[in-house]
Coordinates of N, CA and C in Angstrom, one line a residue:
X1 N -35.2 -29.4 -98.8 CA -35.3 -29.9 -97.4 C -36.7 -29.5 -96.9
X2 N -37.5 -30.6 -96.4 CA -38.8 -30.4 -95.9 C -38.8 -29.8 -94.5
X3 N -39.9 -29.4 -94.0 CA -40.0 -28.8 -92.7 C -39.5 -29.7 -91.6
X4 N -39.8 -31.0 -91.7 CA -39.4 -32.0 -90.7 C -37.9 -32.1 -90.5
X5 N -37.2 -32.2 -91.7 CA -35.8 -32.3 -91.7 C -35.2 -31.0 -91.3
X6 N -35.8 -29.9 -91.6 CA -35.3 -28.6 -91.2 C -35.3 -28.4 -89.7
X7 N -36.4 -28.9 -89.1 CA -36.6 -28.8 -87.7 C -35.5 -29.6 -87.0
X8 N -35.3 -30.8 -87.5 CA -34.3 -31.7 -86.9 C -32.9 -31.1 -87.0
X9 N -32.6 -30.5 -88.2 CA -31.3 -29.8 -88.5 C -31.1 -28.7 -87.4
X10 N -32.1 -27.8 -87.3 CA -31.9 -26.7 -86.3 C -31.8 -27.2 -84.9
X11 N -32.5 -28.3 -84.6 CA -32.4 -28.9 -83.2 C -31.0 -29.4 -82.9
X12 N -30.4 -30.0 -83.9 CA -29.1 -30.6 -83.7 C -28.1 -29.4 -83.5
X13 N -28.2 -28.3 -84.3 CA -27.4 -27.2 -84.2 C -27.5 -26.5 -82.8
X14 N -28.8 -26.4 -82.3 CA -29.0 -25.8 -81.0 C -28.4 -26.7 -79.9
X15 N -28.5 -28.0 -80.0 CA -27.9 -28.9 -79.0 C -26.4 -28.7 -79.0
X16 N -25.8 -28.7 -80.2 CA -24.3 -28.5 -80.3 C -23.9 -27.2 -79.6
X17 N -24.6 -26.1 -79.9 CA -24.2 -24.8 -79.3 C -24.4 -24.8 -77.8
X18 N -25.5 -25.5 -77.3 CA -25.7 -25.6 -75.9 C -24.6 -26.3 -75.2
X19 N -24.2 -27.5 -75.8 CA -23.1 -28.3 -75.2 C -21.8 -27.5 -75.2
X20 N -21.5 -26.9 -76.3 CA -20.2 -26.1 -76.3 C -20.3 -25.0 -75.3
X21 N -21.4 -24.3 -75.2 CA -21.5 -23.2 -74.2 C -21.3 -23.7 -72.8
X22 N -21.9 -24.8 -72.5 CA -21.9 -25.4 -71.2 C -20.4 -25.8 -70.8
X23 N -19.7 -26.4 -71.8 CA -18.3 -26.8 -71.6 C -17.5 -25.6 -71.4
X24 N -17.7 -24.6 -72.2 CA -16.9 -23.3 -72.1 C -17.1 -22.7 -70.7
X25 N -18.3 -22.7 -70.3 CA -18.6 -22.1 -69.0 C -18.0 -22.8 -67.8
X26 N -18.0 -24.2 -67.9 CA -17.4 -25.0 -66.9 C -15.9 -24.8 -66.9
X27 N -15.3 -24.7 -68.1 CA -13.8 -24.6 -68.1 C -13.4 -23.2 -67.5
X28 N -14.2 -22.2 -67.8 CA -13.9 -20.9 -67.3 C -14.1 -20.9 -65.8
X29 N -15.2 -21.5 -65.3 CA -15.5 -21.5 -63.9 C -14.5 -22.2 -63.1
X30 N -13.9 -23.3 -63.7 CA -13.0 -24.1 -63.0 C -11.6 -23.4 -62.8
X31 N -11.4 -22.3 -63.5 CA -10.2 -21.6 -63.4 C -10.3 -20.6 -62.3
X32 N -11.4 -20.3 -61.8 CA -11.6 -19.3 -60.7 C -11.3 -19.9 -59.3
X33 N -10.5 -19.2 -58.5 CA -10.3 -19.6 -57.1 C -11.6 -19.7 -56.4
X34 N -11.7 -20.6 -55.5 CA -12.9 -20.9 -54.8 C -12.6 -21.1 -53.3
X35 N -13.5 -20.7 -52.4 CA -13.4 -20.9 -51.0 C -13.4 -22.4 -50.7
X36 N -12.5 -22.8 -49.9 CA -12.4 -24.2 -49.5 C -11.8 -24.4 -48.1
X37 N -12.3 -25.3 -47.4 CA -11.8 -25.6 -46.0 C -11.0 -26.9 -46.1
X38 N -9.8 -26.9 -45.6 CA -9.0 -28.2 -45.7 C -8.4 -28.4 -44.3
X39 N -7.9 -29.7 -44.1 CA -7.2 -30.0 -42.9 C -6.0 -30.9 -43.3
X40 N -5.4 -31.6 -42.3 CA -4.2 -32.3 -42.6 C -4.3 -33.2 -43.8
X41 N -3.3 -33.1 -44.7 CA -3.3 -33.9 -45.9 C -2.4 -33.3 -47.0
X42 N -2.4 -34.0 -48.1 CA -1.6 -33.6 -49.3 C -2.6 -33.2 -50.4
X43 N -2.6 -32.0 -50.9 CA -3.6 -31.5 -51.9 C -2.8 -31.1 -53.1
X44 N -3.4 -31.4 -54.3 CA -2.8 -31.1 -55.6 C -3.6 -29.9 -56.2
X45 N -2.9 -28.8 -56.5 CA -3.5 -27.7 -57.1 C -4.0 -28.0 -58.5
X46 N -5.2 -27.8 -58.8 CA -5.8 -28.1 -60.1 C -6.6 -29.4 -60.1
X47 N -6.4 -30.1 -59.0 CA -7.2 -31.4 -58.7 C -8.0 -31.2 -57.5
X48 N -7.4 -31.0 -56.4 CA -8.2 -30.8 -55.1 C -8.5 -29.4 -54.8
X49 N -7.6 -28.5 -55.3 CA -7.8 -27.0 -55.0 C -7.6 -26.3 -56.4
X50 N -8.5 -25.3 -56.6 CA -8.3 -24.6 -57.9 C -7.1 -23.7 -57.8
X51 N -6.5 -23.5 -59.0 CA -5.3 -22.7 -59.1 C -5.8 -21.2 -58.8
X52 N -4.9 -20.4 -58.1 CA -5.2 -19.1 -57.9 C -4.4 -18.5 -56.7
X53 N -4.8 -17.3 -56.3 CA -4.2 -16.6 -55.2 C -5.1 -16.5 -54.0
X54 N -4.7 -17.0 -52.9 CA -5.6 -17.2 -51.7 C -5.0 -16.5 -50.5
X55 N -6.0 -16.2 -49.6 CA -5.7 -15.8 -48.2 C -5.8 -17.1 -47.4
X56 N -4.8 -17.5 -46.7 CA -4.8 -18.7 -45.8 C -5.2 -18.3 -44.4
X57 N -6.3 -18.8 -43.9 CA -6.8 -18.4 -42.6 C -7.0 -19.7 -41.7
X58 N -6.4 -19.7 -40.6 CA -6.5 -20.9 -39.7 C -7.8 -20.7 -38.9
X59 N -8.7 -21.6 -39.0 CA -10.0 -21.5 -38.3 C -9.9 -21.9 -36.9
X60 N -9.2 -23.0 -36.7 CA -8.9 -23.5 -35.3 C -7.8 -24.5 -35.3
X61 N -7.2 -24.6 -34.1 CA -6.1 -25.6 -33.9 C -4.7 -24.9 -34.3
X62 N -3.7 -25.8 -34.5 CA -2.4 -25.4 -34.9 C -2.0 -26.3 -36.1
X63 N -1.5 -25.6 -37.1 CA -1.1 -26.4 -38.3 C 0.2 -25.9 -38.9
X64 N 0.8 -26.7 -39.8 CA 1.9 -26.2 -40.6 C 1.4 -26.3 -42.0
X65 N 1.3 -25.1 -42.6 CA 0.8 -25.0 -44.0 C 2.0 -24.6 -44.9
X66 N 2.4 -25.6 -45.7 CA 3.5 -25.4 -46.6 C 4.7 -24.8 -45.8
X67 N 5.1 -25.5 -44.7 CA 6.2 -25.1 -43.9 C 6.0 -23.9 -43.0
X68 N 4.9 -23.2 -43.1 CA 4.6 -22.1 -42.2 C 3.7 -22.5 -41.0
X69 N 4.3 -22.3 -39.8 CA 3.6 -22.7 -38.6 C 2.5 -21.6 -38.3
X70 N 1.3 -22.0 -38.1 CA 0.2 -21.1 -37.9 C -0.8 -21.6 -36.8
X71 N -1.4 -20.6 -36.1 CA -2.3 -21.0 -35.1 C -3.7 -20.3 -35.4
X72 N -4.7 -20.7 -34.6 CA -6.0 -20.2 -34.8 C -6.0 -18.6 -34.9
X73 N -6.7 -18.1 -36.0 CA -6.7 -16.7 -36.2 C -5.6 -16.1 -37.1
X74 N -4.6 -16.9 -37.3 CA -3.5 -16.4 -38.1 C -3.9 -16.4 -39.6
X75 N -3.3 -15.4 -40.3 CA -3.6 -15.2 -41.7 C -2.2 -15.1 -42.5
X76 N -2.2 -15.7 -43.7 CA -1.1 -15.5 -44.6 C -1.7 -15.1 -45.9
X77 N -1.5 -13.9 -46.4 CA -2.3 -13.3 -47.4 C -1.7 -13.4 -48.8
X78 N -2.5 -13.6 -49.8 CA -2.1 -13.6 -51.2 C -1.1 -14.6 -51.6
X79 N -1.3 -15.9 -51.1 CA -0.4 -17.0 -51.4 C -0.8 -17.5 -52.7
X80 N 0.1 -17.6 -53.6 CA -0.2 -18.0 -55.0 C 0.0 -19.6 -55.1
X81 N -1.1 -20.2 -55.5 CA -1.0 -21.7 -55.7 C -1.1 -22.0 -57.2
X82 N -0.1 -22.7 -57.7 CA 0.0 -23.0 -59.1 C -0.4 -24.4 -59.4
X83 N -0.9 -24.6 -60.6 CA -1.4 -25.9 -61.1 C -0.3 -26.9 -61.0
X84 N -0.6 -28.1 -60.4 CA 0.4 -29.2 -60.3 C 1.2 -29.1 -59.0
X85 N 1.1 -28.0 -58.3 CA 1.8 -27.8 -57.0 C 1.2 -28.6 -55.9
X86 N 2.0 -29.2 -55.0 CA 1.4 -29.9 -53.8 C 1.3 -29.0 -52.6
X87 N 0.2 -29.0 -52.0 CA 0.0 -28.2 -50.8 C -0.1 -29.2 -49.6
X88 N 0.9 -29.1 -48.7 CA 0.9 -30.0 -47.6 C 0.4 -29.2 -46.3
X89 N -0.5 -29.9 -45.6 CA -1.0 -29.4 -44.3 C -0.7 -30.4 -43.3
X90 N -0.1 -30.0 -42.2 CA 0.2 -30.9 -41.1 C -0.4 -30.3 -39.8
X91 N -0.7 -31.2 -38.8 CA -1.2 -30.8 -37.5 C -2.7 -31.0 -37.4
X92 N -3.2 -30.5 -36.2 CA -4.6 -30.7 -35.9 C -5.3 -29.3 -36.0
X93 N -6.0 -29.1 -37.0 CA -6.7 -27.9 -37.2 C -7.4 -27.8 -38.6
X94 N -8.1 -26.7 -38.8 CA -8.7 -26.5 -40.1 C -8.3 -25.2 -40.7
X95 N -8.1 -25.2 -42.0 CA -7.6 -24.0 -42.7 C -8.6 -23.6 -43.8
X96 N -9.0 -22.3 -43.9 CA -9.8 -21.8 -45.0 C -8.9 -21.2 -46.0
X97 N -9.1 -21.6 -47.3 CA -8.4 -20.9 -48.4 C -9.5 -20.0 -49.0
X98 N -9.3 -18.7 -49.0 CA -10.2 -17.7 -49.5 C -9.6 -16.9 -50.6
X99 N -10.2 -16.8 -51.8 CA -9.7 -16.0 -52.9 C -9.3 -14.6 -52.4
X100 N -8.0 -14.2 -52.7 CA -7.5 -12.9 -52.2 C -8.3 -11.8 -52.8
X101 N -8.6 -10.7 -52.0 CA -9.2 -9.5 -52.4 C -8.2 -8.4 -52.5
X102 N -7.0 -8.6 -52.0 CA -6.0 -7.5 -52.1 C -6.5 -6.2 -51.6
X103 N -6.9 -6.3 -50.3 CA -7.5 -5.1 -49.7 C -6.4 -4.0 -49.4
X104 N -6.8 -2.8 -49.6 CA -5.9 -1.7 -49.4 C -5.5 -1.5 -47.9
X105 N -4.2 -1.2 -47.7 CA -3.7 -1.0 -46.3 C -4.0 0.5 -46.0
X106 N -4.7 0.8 -45.0 CA -5.0 2.2 -44.6 C -3.8 2.9 -44.1
X107 N -3.7 4.1 -44.5 CA -2.6 5.0 -44.0 C -2.9 5.5 -42.6
X108 N -1.9 5.3 -41.7 CA -2.1 5.8 -40.3 C -1.5 7.2 -40.1
X109 N -1.3 7.6 -38.9 CA -0.7 8.9 -38.6 C 0.8 8.9 -39.1
X110 N 1.2 10.1 -39.5 CA 2.6 10.3 -39.9 C 3.0 9.5 -41.1
X111 N 2.0 9.3 -42.0 CA 2.3 8.5 -43.2 C 2.8 7.1 -42.9
X112 N 2.2 6.4 -41.9 CA 2.7 5.1 -41.5 C 1.7 4.1 -42.0
X113 N 2.2 3.0 -42.6 CA 1.4 1.9 -43.1 C 1.8 0.7 -42.2
X114 N 0.8 0.1 -41.5 CA 1.1 -1.0 -40.6 C 0.6 -2.3 -41.2
X115 N 1.5 -3.3 -41.3 CA 1.2 -4.6 -41.8 C 1.1 -5.6 -40.7
X116 N -0.1 -6.1 -40.5 CA -0.4 -7.0 -39.4 C -0.3 -8.5 -39.7
X117 N -0.3 -8.8 -41.0 CA -0.3 -10.2 -41.4 C 0.8 -10.5 -42.4
X118 N 1.4 -11.7 -42.4 CA 2.4 -12.1 -43.4 C 1.6 -12.2 -44.7
X119 N 2.3 -11.9 -45.8 CA 1.7 -12.0 -47.1 C 2.4 -11.3 -48.2
X120 N 1.7 -11.2 -49.4 CA 2.3 -10.6 -50.5 C 1.4 -9.4 -50.9
X121 N 2.0 -8.2 -50.8 CA 1.2 -6.9 -51.0 C 1.6 -6.2 -52.3
X122 N 0.5 -5.9 -53.0 CA 0.7 -5.3 -54.3 C 0.9 -3.8 -54.2
X123 N 2.0 -3.3 -54.8 CA 2.3 -1.9 -54.8 C 1.5 -1.2 -55.9
X124 N 0.8 -0.1 -55.5 CA -0.1 0.6 -56.4 C -1.5 0.3 -56.2
X125 N -1.8 -0.9 -55.5 CA -3.1 -1.3 -55.2 C -3.4 -1.3 -53.7
X126 N -2.5 -2.0 -53.0 CA -2.6 -2.1 -51.5 C -1.7 -1.1 -50.8
X127 N -0.6 -0.8 -51.4 CA 0.4 0.1 -50.8 C 0.7 1.1 -51.9
X128 N 0.7 2.4 -51.7 CA 1.1 3.4 -52.7 C 2.5 3.3 -53.1
X129 N 2.8 3.5 -54.4 CA 4.2 3.5 -54.7 C 5.0 4.7 -54.1
X130 N 6.3 4.5 -53.9 CA 7.0 5.6 -53.2 C 8.2 5.0 -52.5
X131 N 8.9 5.9 -51.8 CA 10.1 5.5 -51.0 C 9.7 5.4 -49.5
X132 N 10.1 4.3 -48.9 CA 9.7 4.0 -47.5 C 10.9 3.7 -46.7
X133 N 10.8 3.9 -45.4 CA 11.6 3.3 -44.4 C 10.8 2.1 -43.8
X134 N 11.4 0.9 -43.9 CA 10.7 -0.3 -43.4 C 11.4 -0.7 -42.1
X135 N 10.6 -0.9 -41.0 CA 11.0 -1.4 -39.7 C 10.0 -2.3 -39.1
X136 N 10.1 -2.5 -37.8 CA 9.1 -3.4 -37.2 C 9.1 -3.2 -35.7
X137 N 8.0 -3.7 -35.1 CA 8.0 -3.7 -33.6 C 7.7 -5.2 -33.2
X138 N 8.3 -5.6 -32.1 CA 8.1 -7.0 -31.7 C 8.1 -7.1 -30.1
X139 N 7.1 -7.9 -29.6 CA 7.0 -8.1 -28.2 C 7.8 -9.4 -27.8
X140 N 8.4 -10.0 -28.8 CA 9.2 -11.2 -28.6 C 10.6 -11.0 -29.1
X141 N 11.6 -11.1 -28.3 CA 13.0 -10.8 -28.6 C 13.4 -11.6 -29.8
X142 N 12.9 -12.8 -30.0 CA 13.3 -13.7 -31.2 C 12.5 -13.3 -32.4
X143 N 11.4 -12.6 -32.3 CA 10.6 -12.3 -33.4 C 11.1 -11.2 -34.3
X144 N 11.6 -11.6 -35.5 CA 12.1 -10.7 -36.5 C 11.6 -11.0 -37.9
X145 N 11.2 -10.0 -38.6 CA 10.6 -10.3 -39.9 C 11.6 -10.5 -41.0
X146 N 11.1 -11.1 -42.1 CA 11.9 -11.3 -43.3 C 11.1 -10.7 -44.4
X147 N 11.7 -9.7 -45.2 CA 10.9 -9.0 -46.2 C 11.7 -9.0 -47.5
X148 N 10.9 -9.1 -48.6 CA 11.6 -9.1 -49.9 C 10.7 -8.2 -50.9
X149 N 11.4 -7.5 -51.8 CA 10.7 -6.8 -52.8 C 10.8 -7.6 -54.1
X150 N 9.6 -7.9 -54.7 CA 9.5 -8.8 -55.8 C 9.0 -8.1 -57.0
X151 N 9.4 -8.6 -58.2 CA 8.8 -8.1 -59.5 C 7.3 -8.6 -59.6
X152 N 6.6 -8.1 -60.6 CA 5.3 -8.6 -60.8 C 5.2 -10.1 -61.1
X153 N 6.3 -10.7 -61.5 CA 6.4 -12.1 -61.7 C 6.9 -12.9 -60.5
X154 N 7.1 -12.1 -59.4 CA 7.5 -12.7 -58.1 C 9.0 -13.1 -58.2
X155 N 9.8 -12.5 -59.0 CA 11.2 -12.6 -59.0 C 11.8 -11.7 -57.9
X156 N 12.8 -12.1 -57.2 CA 13.3 -11.3 -56.1 C 14.2 -10.1 -56.6
X157 N 13.8 -8.9 -56.2 CA 14.6 -7.7 -56.6 C 15.5 -7.4 -55.5
X158 N 15.1 -7.4 -54.2 CA 15.9 -7.1 -53.1 C 15.4 -7.8 -51.8
X159 N 16.3 -8.1 -50.9 CA 15.9 -8.8 -49.7 C 16.3 -7.9 -48.5
X160 N 15.4 -7.8 -47.5 CA 15.6 -7.0 -46.3 C 15.6 -8.0 -45.2
X161 N 16.7 -8.4 -44.8 CA 16.8 -9.6 -43.8 C 17.1 -9.1 -42.4
X162 N 16.0 -8.9 -41.7 CA 16.1 -8.5 -40.3 C 16.6 -9.7 -39.4
X163 N 16.4 -10.9 -39.9 CA 16.7 -12.1 -39.2 C 18.2 -12.2 -38.9
X164 N 19.0 -11.9 -39.9 CA 20.5 -12.1 -39.7 C 21.2 -10.8 -39.8
X165 N 20.6 -9.7 -39.3 CA 21.2 -8.4 -39.4 C 20.9 -7.6 -38.1
X166 N 21.8 -6.7 -37.7 CA 21.5 -5.9 -36.6 C 20.7 -4.7 -37.0
X167 N 20.6 -4.4 -38.3 CA 19.8 -3.3 -38.8 C 18.4 -3.5 -38.5
X168 N 17.7 -2.4 -38.0 CA 16.3 -2.5 -37.8 C 15.5 -1.6 -38.7
X169 N 16.3 -0.9 -39.6 CA 15.7 0.0 -40.6 C 16.3 -0.2 -41.9
X170 N 15.4 -0.2 -43.0 CA 15.9 -0.3 -44.3 C 15.1 0.7 -45.2
X171 N 15.8 1.2 -46.2 CA 15.1 2.1 -47.2 C 14.7 1.2 -48.3
X172 N 13.4 1.3 -48.8 CA 12.9 0.6 -49.9 C 12.1 1.5 -50.8
X173 N 12.4 1.3 -52.1 CA 11.7 2.1 -53.1 C 10.7 1.1 -53.8
X174 N 9.5 1.4 -53.6 CA 8.4 0.5 -54.2 C 7.8 1.1 -55.4
X175 N 7.8 0.4 -56.5 CA 7.2 0.9 -57.8 C 6.0 0.1 -58.1
X176 N 5.1 0.8 -58.8 CA 3.8 0.2 -59.1 C 4.0 -1.1 -59.9
X177 N 3.2 -2.1 -59.4 CA 3.3 -3.4 -60.0 C 4.2 -4.4 -59.3
X178 N 5.1 -3.9 -58.5 CA 5.9 -4.7 -57.7 C 5.1 -5.3 -56.5
X179 N 5.8 -6.3 -55.8 CA 5.1 -7.0 -54.7 C 6.0 -6.9 -53.5
X180 N 5.5 -6.6 -52.3 CA 6.2 -6.6 -51.1 C 5.9 -7.9 -50.4
X181 N 6.8 -8.8 -50.3 CA 6.6 -10.1 -49.6 C 7.0 -9.9 -48.1
X182 N 6.1 -10.1 -47.2 CA 6.4 -9.9 -45.8 C 6.1 -11.2 -45.0
X183 N 7.2 -11.7 -44.3 CA 7.0 -12.8 -43.3 C 7.3 -12.2 -42.0
X184 N 6.3 -12.2 -41.1 CA 6.5 -11.6 -39.8 C 7.5 -12.4 -38.9
X185 N 7.7 -13.6 -39.3 CA 8.7 -14.5 -38.8 C 9.0 -15.5 -39.9
X186 N 10.2 -15.9 -40.1 CA 10.5 -16.6 -41.4 C 9.6 -17.9 -41.6
X187 N 9.5 -18.7 -40.6 CA 8.8 -20.0 -40.8 C 7.6 -20.2 -39.9
X188 N 7.2 -19.0 -39.3 CA 6.0 -19.1 -38.4 C 5.3 -17.7 -38.3
X189 N 4.0 -17.7 -38.4 CA 3.3 -16.5 -38.3 C 3.4 -16.1 -36.8
X190 N 3.5 -14.8 -36.5 CA 3.7 -14.3 -35.2 C 2.7 -13.1 -34.9
X191 N 2.0 -13.3 -33.8 CA 1.1 -12.2 -33.4 C 1.9 -11.1 -32.7
X192 N 3.2 -11.3 -32.4 CA 4.0 -10.4 -31.6 C 4.7 -9.4 -32.5
X193 N 4.7 -9.6 -33.8 CA 5.5 -8.8 -34.7 C 4.5 -7.9 -35.6
X194 N 4.8 -6.7 -35.8 CA 4.1 -5.8 -36.7 C 5.2 -5.1 -37.6
X195 N 5.0 -5.2 -38.9 CA 5.9 -4.6 -39.8 C 5.4 -3.2 -40.2
X196 N 6.3 -2.2 -40.2 CA 5.8 -0.8 -40.4 C 6.5 -0.2 -41.6
X197 N 5.8 0.5 -42.5 CA 6.3 1.2 -43.6 C 6.0 2.7 -43.3
X198 N 7.1 3.5 -43.4 CA 6.9 5.0 -43.2 C 7.4 5.7 -44.4
X199 N 6.5 6.5 -44.9 CA 6.9 7.3 -46.1 C 8.2 8.1 -45.9
X200 N 9.1 8.1 -46.9 CA 10.4 8.8 -46.7 C 10.5 9.8 -47.9
X201 N 9.5 10.7 -48.0 CA 9.6 11.6 -49.1 C 9.2 13.0 -48.6

């Protein structure tokens, strides 16, 4: 093989490697959740929105995001959006989908953890594992939370239904890797409700 053919051969190999690397990079990048602002419409995950876990933040107006009524400033944290799923947004307003950072909930006085937003909270990362008494405060007589303990696959382990019970206190044992699903009100985010976890050890 002469020098000219050798140069062409190596050029072709280099181009093939470059094309493969570019495609691999794009495939990997397309799997990463990405900031996006959306409004009223029907969105398909994997087509209009990248698959991933997002914090849903209402920038302004009033909307219904996947059956959850939300107003300006409301947040719904760590919502998992799966490929092929339809995301419906109704109403007049804009919503930011921001990749979740799973920020740690700071411990307050008397070993109290205060949850101010509806969402999915990782035990061992955002909330220490352990035994808690879960309760709530509300400035609205109709405002009652709905809470579930989920496995790492988001299968329901136990439900703590303040909505249909007179009980205002439940004991919950949270193990590392589990998820605490919190809805401050079942189908609407509420600024009047705060969910409280108090260590019971």
